[in-house]
DNA sequence: CAGTAATTGCACTTCCATTGCATTGATTTT
DNA sequence: AAAATCAATGCAATGGAAGTGCAATTACTG
């Protein structure tokens, strides 16, 4: 089990107080968050800093970006098994129409999608919308 | 074969010159278009009118909205077989990373996606990105 | 400890989506 | 056919999110 500091260093990211805080915030949340979510959690920090921090994390494959169809970009920590950089490792995302939360269904890989002749598939984004387990009462 | 006028009337939409033009524009395009695309095609018309016209079309299931991950909402005419209002009729969209165009692959239905217990799937958005037939040179 | 390089904060800008309100245009009623 | 009514259009403005330039600050290096 490596510390957050070690993780950042292993990715060649300088360890700063801000980055540690943002990482911890993302780690605590089980759901994908927007920039505004982070902004609200750290009122003292500037939006730009958060924006760039998340962008850095993204470039280093620490978080991945999620487009869940709400029109607002969301971010979530990559898990151990989440090799976002690999096209083959594409899990799906679930957006709850009730609580408006988006979660990664890391276990659920996206099935192979067939495309017509002449089309070359490089990447797939799959968002399932509906009611999440918390809201469905099960 | 019904005329555009008849189609609009059958959906309880008043027939206006603007609406006919916009419908024809969408029908000519084989690809999904943004509001700005429409705006550029009708320089004399106001953006708001186009926005509301498309919105009206959308409410009446004449066009459907596409979120292809570019961050800009796109629209495409629903085809004969496209029953957007039905959850079961979900075709997928293909976004070309080269020419930046998005097309509906109406023939290609989205496979059944399994979600964990407690989750209820109501809707699925699937966008495949890659190189389209025109750009792949086939 | 000084110098260098990266990080952070502030101020803007841009772009798209959306709304309020006045005006124009079309439809219905008398 | 004119008046009254309702919808459609155009203009102006707003709001939200993404993104950039630059100066100030902070962290690393020798």
XYZ file of C-alpha atoms (C1' of nucleotides) in Angstrom:
336
model
C 0.000 0.000 0.000
C 1.635 3.179 -1.124
C 0.890 6.624 0.233
C -0.582 9.370 -1.890
C 2.771 11.109 -1.804
C 4.451 8.060 -3.221
C 1.815 7.692 -5.883
C 2.238 11.277 -7.056
C 6.006 10.995 -7.038
C 5.877 7.808 -9.041
C 3.970 9.723 -11.701
C 6.374 12.634 -11.647
C 3.924 15.012 -10.075
C 5.162 17.371 -7.436
C 3.572 16.865 -4.081
C 1.792 19.977 -2.864
C -0.740 20.515 -0.118
C -3.411 21.376 -2.644
C -2.867 18.244 -4.676
C -2.971 16.029 -1.645
C -6.231 17.599 -0.541
C -7.823 17.243 -3.945
C -6.683 13.661 -4.230
C -8.145 12.862 -0.837
C -11.391 14.531 -1.747
C -11.689 12.448 -4.886
C -10.762 9.306 -3.021
C -13.437 9.851 -0.389
C -16.160 10.398 -2.938
C -17.433 7.213 -4.426
C -19.004 9.129 -7.271
C -17.805 11.224 -10.171
C -17.565 14.907 -9.335
C -17.668 18.139 -11.288
C -15.186 20.953 -11.020
C -17.819 22.911 -9.146
C -18.163 20.116 -6.644
C -14.478 20.392 -5.908
C -14.722 24.156 -5.876
C -17.446 24.036 -3.251
C -15.389 21.697 -1.126
C -12.404 24.026 -1.154
C -13.785 27.517 -0.997
C -10.411 29.003 -0.363
C -8.826 27.606 -3.465
C -9.045 29.195 -6.859
C -11.028 27.510 -9.572
C -8.111 27.627 -11.959
C -5.882 25.732 -9.591
C -8.458 23.002 -9.195
C -8.973 22.937 -12.925
C -5.302 22.525 -13.628
C -4.744 20.061 -10.836
C -7.440 17.787 -12.162
C -6.047 18.220 -15.653
C -2.629 17.177 -14.445
C -4.097 14.152 -12.702
C -5.878 13.285 -15.894
C -2.762 13.470 -18.030
C -0.986 11.174 -15.626
C -3.864 8.698 -15.570
C -4.777 9.316 -11.979
C -8.304 10.443 -12.777
C -10.438 9.943 -15.831
C -12.918 12.293 -17.346
C -16.550 11.297 -17.666
C -19.117 12.706 -20.005
C -22.381 11.506 -18.542
C -24.619 13.581 -20.747
C -25.401 16.275 -18.203
C -23.244 18.635 -20.193
C -20.836 19.079 -17.326
C -17.553 17.236 -17.277
C -17.085 14.962 -14.320
C -14.001 13.324 -12.932
C -13.335 10.169 -10.982
C -10.246 8.517 -9.607
C -8.960 5.645 -11.632
C -9.015 2.469 -9.639
C -6.368 -0.192 -9.463
C -7.845 -2.078 -12.358
C -8.628 1.012 -14.380
C -6.186 1.346 -17.214
C -7.863 4.280 -18.877
C -5.050 4.678 -21.310
C -5.838 1.291 -22.780
C -8.650 1.277 -25.245
C -9.557 -2.216 -24.200
C -10.258 -1.295 -20.618
C -13.468 0.635 -20.890
C -15.848 0.404 -18.045
C -19.242 1.973 -18.226
C -20.782 4.766 -16.240
C -24.160 4.937 -14.656
C -26.015 8.204 -14.257
C -28.935 8.285 -11.849
C -31.845 10.338 -13.084
C -33.078 10.673 -9.535
C -30.129 11.763 -7.399
C -28.149 13.009 -10.386
C -25.058 11.132 -9.315
C -22.745 9.317 -11.664
C -20.778 6.261 -10.672
C -18.180 4.128 -12.395
C -19.235 0.550 -12.838
C -15.680 -0.619 -12.981
C -16.573 -4.274 -13.046
C -18.773 -3.874 -16.070
C -16.777 -3.745 -19.216
C -18.256 -2.431 -22.404
C -19.123 -5.214 -24.827
C -17.510 -5.272 -28.220
C -19.432 -2.906 -30.481
C -19.667 -3.700 -34.144
C -19.421 -0.807 -36.576
C -20.034 -0.832 -40.340
C -17.301 -1.564 -42.848
C -14.978 1.353 -43.322
C -15.447 2.647 -39.811
C -12.600 2.218 -37.368
C -13.463 2.182 -33.687
C -10.878 3.734 -31.416
C -12.845 4.553 -28.345
C -16.234 4.010 -26.796
C -18.250 6.078 -24.357
C -21.177 4.316 -22.777
C -23.453 5.894 -20.220
C -26.429 4.071 -18.823
C -29.093 6.261 -17.278
C -31.730 5.192 -14.852
C -32.155 4.723 -11.142
C -29.197 3.807 -8.999
C -29.165 1.237 -6.230
C -29.494 3.833 -3.490
C -32.532 5.457 -5.091
C -34.270 2.284 -6.181
C -34.517 1.302 -2.528
C -32.896 -2.060 -2.945
C -44.999 9.781 -48.868
C -46.127 12.790 -46.897
C -44.909 16.322 -47.389
C -43.040 18.208 -44.706
C -46.118 20.342 -44.199
C -48.215 17.303 -43.539
C -45.632 15.904 -41.172
C -45.539 19.092 -39.125
C -49.301 19.340 -39.045
C -49.620 15.754 -37.939
C -47.434 16.640 -34.972
C -49.409 19.785 -34.177
C -46.648 22.102 -35.199
C -47.566 25.213 -37.080
C -46.092 25.371 -40.530
C -43.881 28.410 -40.991
C -41.319 29.305 -43.614
C -38.530 29.120 -41.057
C -39.510 25.679 -39.869
C -39.707 24.310 -43.377
C -36.269 25.651 -44.174
C -34.737 24.229 -41.042
C -36.371 20.889 -41.637
C -35.046 20.769 -45.177
C -31.594 21.705 -44.002
C -31.584 18.868 -41.498
C -32.934 16.456 -44.085
C -30.205 17.295 -46.568
C -27.422 16.791 -44.058
C -26.591 13.200 -43.471
C -24.752 14.065 -40.300
C -25.647 15.482 -36.940
C -25.366 19.259 -36.811
C -24.800 21.827 -34.113
C -26.866 24.928 -33.562
C -23.996 26.938 -34.970
C -24.053 24.862 -38.128
C -27.668 25.803 -38.621
C -26.907 29.384 -37.715
C -24.239 29.598 -40.389
C -26.602 28.179 -42.964
C -29.238 30.806 -42.219
C -27.378 33.986 -41.530
C -30.500 36.045 -41.599
C -32.243 34.111 -38.896
C -31.757 34.697 -35.223
C -30.034 32.101 -33.143
C -32.898 32.028 -30.677
C -35.399 31.133 -33.347
C -33.250 28.277 -34.535
C -32.723 27.141 -30.985
C -36.430 27.120 -30.251
C -37.342 25.552 -33.551
C -35.001 22.667 -32.962
C -36.296 22.373 -29.434
C -39.842 22.163 -30.708
C -38.816 19.511 -33.214
C -37.166 17.618 -30.423
C -40.210 17.681 -28.187
C -42.307 16.345 -31.022
C -39.826 13.592 -31.823
C -38.821 14.989 -35.169
C -35.177 15.375 -34.253
C -33.117 13.828 -31.514
C -30.330 15.322 -29.546
C -26.878 13.785 -29.615
C -24.148 14.172 -27.084
C -21.068 12.966 -28.910
C -18.584 14.091 -26.314
C -17.413 17.199 -28.121
C -19.216 19.264 -25.531
C -21.528 20.744 -28.120
C -25.030 19.441 -28.515
C -25.823 18.084 -31.942
C -29.104 17.307 -33.599
C -30.221 14.899 -36.255
C -33.517 14.091 -37.878
C -35.193 11.001 -36.601
C -35.584 8.489 -39.379
C -38.572 6.376 -40.150
C -37.349 3.584 -37.952
C -36.136 5.896 -35.222
C -38.533 5.813 -32.350
C -36.485 7.923 -29.993
C -39.250 7.988 -27.474
C -38.984 4.250 -27.061
C -36.264 3.114 -24.778
C -35.821 -0.029 -26.774
C -34.902 1.744 -29.993
C -31.459 3.050 -29.238
C -29.095 3.312 -32.107
C -25.527 4.328 -31.603
C -23.603 7.332 -32.813
C -20.214 7.448 -34.383
C -17.939 10.430 -33.986
C -15.009 10.756 -36.368
C -11.863 12.028 -34.695
C -10.563 13.109 -38.075
C -13.327 15.099 -39.770
C -15.159 15.747 -36.515
C -18.458 14.648 -37.971
C -21.003 12.591 -36.118
C -23.372 10.192 -37.796
C -26.243 8.071 -36.603
C -25.684 4.388 -37.175
C -29.369 3.693 -37.228
C -28.975 0.082 -38.201
C -26.748 -0.687 -35.271
C -28.747 -1.196 -32.167
C -27.135 -1.006 -28.793
C -26.679 -4.427 -27.219
C -28.354 -5.186 -23.952
C -26.220 -3.781 -21.158
C -26.162 -5.545 -17.837
C -26.101 -3.394 -14.714
C -25.595 -4.515 -11.118
C -28.459 -5.490 -8.847
C -30.384 -2.501 -7.597
C -29.667 -0.420 -10.644
C -32.500 0.188 -13.083
C -31.547 1.002 -16.640
C -33.866 3.432 -18.386
C -31.732 4.768 -21.154
C -28.398 4.253 -22.821
C -26.098 6.644 -24.613
C -23.381 5.050 -26.677
C -20.876 6.969 -28.747
C -18.129 5.226 -30.643
C -15.177 7.367 -31.647
C -12.688 6.635 -34.333
C -12.297 7.117 -38.050
C -15.340 7.183 -40.286
C -15.679 5.456 -43.629
C -14.971 8.610 -45.599
C -11.771 9.354 -43.696
C -10.474 5.793 -43.513
C -10.295 5.791 -47.302
C -12.390 2.698 -47.767
C 21.202 30.642 0.672
C 20.543 32.014 -4.044
C 18.646 30.817 -8.375
C 15.472 28.301 -11.108
C 11.372 26.079 -12.274
C 6.821 24.761 -11.247
C 2.498 25.980 -8.941
C -1.071 28.998 -7.615
C -4.316 33.013 -7.788
C -6.417 36.803 -10.208
C -8.513 38.832 -14.081
C -10.199 38.050 -18.397
C -12.093 36.009 -22.481
C -14.820 32.891 -25.209
C -18.414 29.886 -26.293
C -22.735 27.771 -25.876
C -27.274 27.431 -23.751
C -31.138 29.790 -22.204
C -34.652 33.431 -20.911
C -37.596 37.933 -20.892
C -39.818 40.978 -23.504
C -41.371 43.493 -27.371
C -42.769 42.833 -32.147
C -44.300 40.543 -35.963
C -47.080 37.233 -38.131
C -50.778 33.839 -38.423
C -55.300 32.045 -37.004
C -59.913 32.388 -35.195
C -64.070 34.885 -33.992
C -67.519 38.065 -34.754
C -63.092 41.411 -43.767
C -61.699 43.617 -39.449
C -60.760 42.774 -34.724
C -59.049 39.971 -31.263
C -56.144 36.275 -29.846
C -52.346 33.321 -29.713
C -48.036 31.615 -31.468
C -43.576 32.575 -33.619
C -39.739 35.519 -34.216
C -35.938 38.814 -33.164
C -33.247 41.459 -29.959
C -30.838 42.002 -25.813
C -29.087 40.171 -22.020
C -27.748 36.585 -18.606
C -25.473 32.555 -16.671
C -22.391 28.652 -16.530
C -18.423 26.280 -17.752
C -13.958 25.930 -20.069
C -9.860 27.884 -20.928
C -5.640 31.404 -21.107
C -2.044 35.114 -19.837
C 0.471 36.959 -16.434
C 2.155 38.123 -12.005
C 3.061 36.371 -7.425
C 4.122 32.709 -4.690
C 5.932 28.332 -3.399
C 8.857 24.336 -3.806
C 13.060 22.171 -5.477
C 18.257 22.358 -7.014
C 22.906 23.257 -6.603
